[in-house]
Amino acid sequence: MKAFWTESMGGAGPAPGVDGGPARRWRNGGRLSLLAVAVVAGACTSVQTTQPGAVGVERSQLMSVSRAEVDKASAQAYDKMLAEAQKQGKLNRDAALTARVRSISSRLIAQSGVFRADAPGWKWEVNVFQTDQVNAFCMAGGKIGVYSGLVAKLKLTDDELAAVIGHEIAHALREHVREQVSQRQATQLGMSVLGALTGSQAVTQLGNQVAQVTFGLPKSRQAETEADRIGVELAARAGYDPRAAVSLWQKMGSQGGSRPPEFLSTHPDSATRQQDLTQMAAVVMPLYEQARARR
């Protein structure tokens, strides 16, 4: 709030006792802050981003930023990543691995319509970044990135790789980044609204928030559970063994040591996670068997 006062009230303002002093500035700043919070709260919309599927994810979400804005910011950040990786010679350097990742992703994406009808028509992109990091992501709007270190260090099977990518796709389907950005804006006293009122660079601010949420901040346990469950079902429907999600997280945990891999640092774990994955895998096993029979 101090920065807002200084910027909006024109410096230190009058001394105490002269024209209200700090008390008047507090009242004015406080009113605008409360107004910002009220505007953000009023602008929130309850959204059902996905259908429940066999795993039964049905939670509605409160959003204060539009999907179009988040998708645009994500696409811009993704394009920047691609350009930097290309410049460094680290984009899709292993043709065989790139083909493998894209093939698995394509099968998972083909099943995304089960959860939301518009998803198969998104502008999906799938690329592999040559790095030792153990990580993967799917940005809003379907921008997928897999780090070569994830596959190499964990020696992932196709089923396990499908579990990773399916989990990340699920975050995009559920619009968890958009949800988390909305929550941050609400808890930061409506800074996006204050930015609009004072003429600051709201677009840049949103882009920074999207990037930070996507790559730097842990998801909530609720969001992680949803991504686990939807990812398991996507894998099963695509013909990948859903039980591989359990062995995947076991491999992830074994890589921890004194410092967990980056993938786990932004994906909070719990004692019940593997138990939940095992239960969900059992739920979707009939879908897996059906998919195998078709293939």
GROMACS .gro file of C-alpha atoms in nm, residues 60-204:
model
  145
   60SER     CA    1  -1.646  -2.514  -0.971
   61GLN     CA    2  -1.378  -2.242  -0.979
   62LEU     CA    3  -1.385  -1.866  -0.924
   63MET     CA    4  -1.215  -1.668  -1.201
   64SER     CA    5  -1.150  -1.294  -1.217
   65VAL     CA    6  -0.939  -1.292  -1.535
   66SER     CA    7  -1.053  -1.411  -1.873
   67ARG     CA    8  -0.936  -1.730  -2.038
   68ALA     CA    9  -0.839  -1.532  -2.349
   69GLU     CA   10  -0.603  -1.309  -2.149
   70VAL     CA   11  -0.430  -1.602  -1.979
   71ASP     CA   12  -0.404  -1.801  -2.302
   72LYS     CA   13  -0.246  -1.502  -2.477
   73ALA     CA   14   0.005  -1.445  -2.199
   74SER     CA   15   0.093  -1.815  -2.195
   75ALA     CA   16   0.141  -1.827  -2.572
   76GLN     CA   17   0.374  -1.528  -2.556
   77ALA     CA   18   0.580  -1.685  -2.277
   78TYR     CA   19   0.596  -2.014  -2.465
   79ASP     CA   20   0.710  -1.848  -2.787
   80LYS     CA   21   0.985  -1.674  -2.593
   81MET     CA   22   1.099  -2.006  -2.447
   82LEU     CA   23   1.105  -2.165  -2.792
   83ALA     CA   24   1.307  -1.880  -2.938
   84GLU     CA   25   1.564  -1.893  -2.659
   85ALA     CA   26   1.596  -2.272  -2.678
   86GLN     CA   27   1.630  -2.258  -3.056
   87LYS     CA   28   1.903  -1.996  -3.027
   88GLN     CA   29   2.093  -2.217  -2.782
   89GLY     CA   30   2.048  -2.530  -2.992
   90LYS     CA   31   1.838  -2.697  -2.724
   91LEU     CA   32   1.502  -2.728  -2.898
   92ASN     CA   33   1.395  -3.071  -3.025
   93ARG     CA   34   1.758  -3.177  -3.062
   94ASP     CA   35   1.680  -3.548  -3.025
   95ALA     CA   36   1.451  -3.636  -3.316
   96ALA     CA   37   1.357  -3.977  -3.177
   97LEU     CA   38   1.264  -3.839  -2.835
   98THR     CA   39   1.068  -3.553  -2.991
   99ALA     CA   40   0.871  -3.795  -3.207
  100ARG     CA   41   0.803  -4.015  -2.904
  101VAL     CA   42   0.680  -3.725  -2.689
  102ARG     CA   43   0.461  -3.590  -2.969
  103SER     CA   44   0.310  -3.931  -3.040
  104ILE     CA   45   0.215  -3.985  -2.676
  105SER     CA   46   0.085  -3.630  -2.644
  106SER     CA   47  -0.127  -3.668  -2.957
  107ARG     CA   48  -0.302  -3.974  -2.817
  108LEU     CA   49  -0.371  -3.795  -2.487
  109ILE     CA   50  -0.495  -3.479  -2.658
  110ALA     CA   51  -0.735  -3.687  -2.865
  111GLN     CA   52  -0.906  -3.787  -2.538
  112SER     CA   53  -0.927  -3.435  -2.396
  113GLY     CA   54  -1.277  -3.384  -2.539
  114VAL     CA   55  -1.410  -3.617  -2.270
  115PHE     CA   56  -1.343  -3.340  -2.019
  116ARG     CA   57  -1.410  -3.034  -2.235
  117ALA     CA   58  -1.547  -3.028  -2.587
  118ASP     CA   59  -1.335  -2.735  -2.704
  119ALA     CA   60  -0.998  -2.881  -2.600
  120PRO     CA   61  -0.921  -3.094  -2.909
  121GLY     CA   62  -0.946  -2.776  -3.115
  122TRP     CA   63  -0.693  -2.579  -2.911
  123LYS     CA   64  -0.371  -2.467  -3.079
  124TRP     CA   65  -0.168  -2.742  -2.919
  125GLU     CA   66   0.211  -2.734  -2.942
  126VAL     CA   67   0.449  -3.005  -2.818
  127ASN     CA   68   0.824  -2.954  -2.789
  128VAL     CA   69   1.120  -3.109  -2.611
  129PHE     CA   70   1.381  -2.895  -2.438
  130GLN     CA   71   1.733  -3.037  -2.412
  131THR     CA   72   1.824  -2.996  -2.046
  132ASP     CA   73   1.921  -3.209  -1.749
  133GLN     CA   74   1.629  -3.075  -1.548
  134VAL     CA   75   1.358  -3.322  -1.445
  135ASN     CA   76   1.049  -3.130  -1.546
  136ALA     CA   77   0.751  -3.095  -1.780
  137PHE     CA   78   0.464  -2.852  -1.818
  138CYS     CA   79   0.152  -2.768  -2.016
  139MET     CA   80   0.076  -2.398  -2.026
  140ALA     CA   81  -0.271  -2.256  -2.063
  141GLY     CA   82  -0.416  -2.320  -2.407
  142GLY     CA   83  -0.219  -2.641  -2.466
  143LYS     CA   84   0.149  -2.542  -2.487
  144ILE     CA   85   0.341  -2.854  -2.381
  145GLY     CA   86   0.707  -2.875  -2.289
  146VAL     CA   87   0.900  -3.186  -2.183
  147TYR     CA   88   1.257  -3.164  -2.057
  148SER     CA   89   1.488  -3.436  -2.184
  149GLY     CA   90   1.630  -3.489  -1.834
  150LEU     CA   91   1.290  -3.609  -1.715
  151VAL     CA   92   1.294  -3.902  -1.957
  152ALA     CA   93   1.664  -3.979  -1.938
  153LYS     CA   94   1.717  -3.961  -1.561
  154LEU     CA   95   1.400  -4.150  -1.469
  155LYS     CA   96   1.421  -4.392  -1.762
  156LEU     CA   97   1.050  -4.346  -1.825
  157THR     CA   98   0.840  -4.602  -2.006
  158ASP     CA   99   0.577  -4.479  -2.251
  159ASP     CA  100   0.311  -4.543  -1.985
  160GLU     CA  101   0.500  -4.335  -1.729
  161LEU     CA  102   0.565  -4.056  -1.978
  162ALA     CA  103   0.194  -4.055  -2.058
  163ALA     CA  104   0.124  -4.017  -1.686
  164VAL     CA  105   0.346  -3.706  -1.669
  165ILE     CA  106   0.207  -3.544  -1.982
  166GLY     CA  107  -0.151  -3.637  -1.894
  167HIS     CA  108  -0.107  -3.478  -1.551
  168GLU     CA  109   0.020  -3.155  -1.708
  169ILE     CA  110  -0.253  -3.150  -1.974
  170ALA     CA  111  -0.505  -3.184  -1.692
  171HIS     CA  112  -0.377  -2.861  -1.536
  172ALA     CA  113  -0.447  -2.684  -1.865
  173LEU     CA  114  -0.793  -2.840  -1.902
  174ARG     CA  115  -0.885  -2.733  -1.550
  175GLU     CA  116  -0.732  -2.386  -1.609
  176HIS     CA  117  -0.543  -2.403  -1.282
  177VAL     CA  118  -0.308  -2.121  -1.382
  178ARG     CA  119  -0.600  -1.890  -1.455
  179GLU     CA  120  -0.754  -1.987  -1.122
  180GLN     CA  121  -0.433  -1.926  -0.929
  181VAL     CA  122  -0.375  -1.590  -1.097
  182SER     CA  123  -0.732  -1.494  -1.003
  183GLN     CA  124  -0.669  -1.593  -0.642
  184ARG     CA  125  -0.344  -1.397  -0.627
  185GLN     CA  126  -0.508  -1.086  -0.764
  186ALA     CA  127  -0.784  -1.109  -0.505
  187THR     CA  128  -0.541  -1.157  -0.214
  188GLN     CA  129  -0.312  -0.877  -0.331
  189LEU     CA  130  -0.586  -0.618  -0.276
  190GLY     CA  131  -0.690  -0.619  -0.637
  191MET     CA  132  -0.361  -0.500  -0.781
  192SER     CA  133  -0.481  -0.561  -1.135
  193VAL     CA  134  -0.770  -0.323  -1.074
  194LEU     CA  135  -0.543  -0.067  -0.908
  195GLY     CA  136  -0.312  -0.097  -1.207
  196ALA     CA  137  -0.598  -0.018  -1.440
  197LEU     CA  138  -0.705   0.276  -1.226
  198THR     CA  139  -0.354   0.425  -1.216
  199GLY     CA  140  -0.265   0.341  -1.576
  200SER     CA  141   0.013   0.087  -1.503
  201GLN     CA  142   0.109  -0.187  -1.748
  202ALA     CA  143  -0.164  -0.439  -1.669
  203VAL     CA  144  -0.082  -0.661  -1.966
  204THR     CA  145   0.281  -0.696  -1.860
   0.00000   0.00000   0.00000
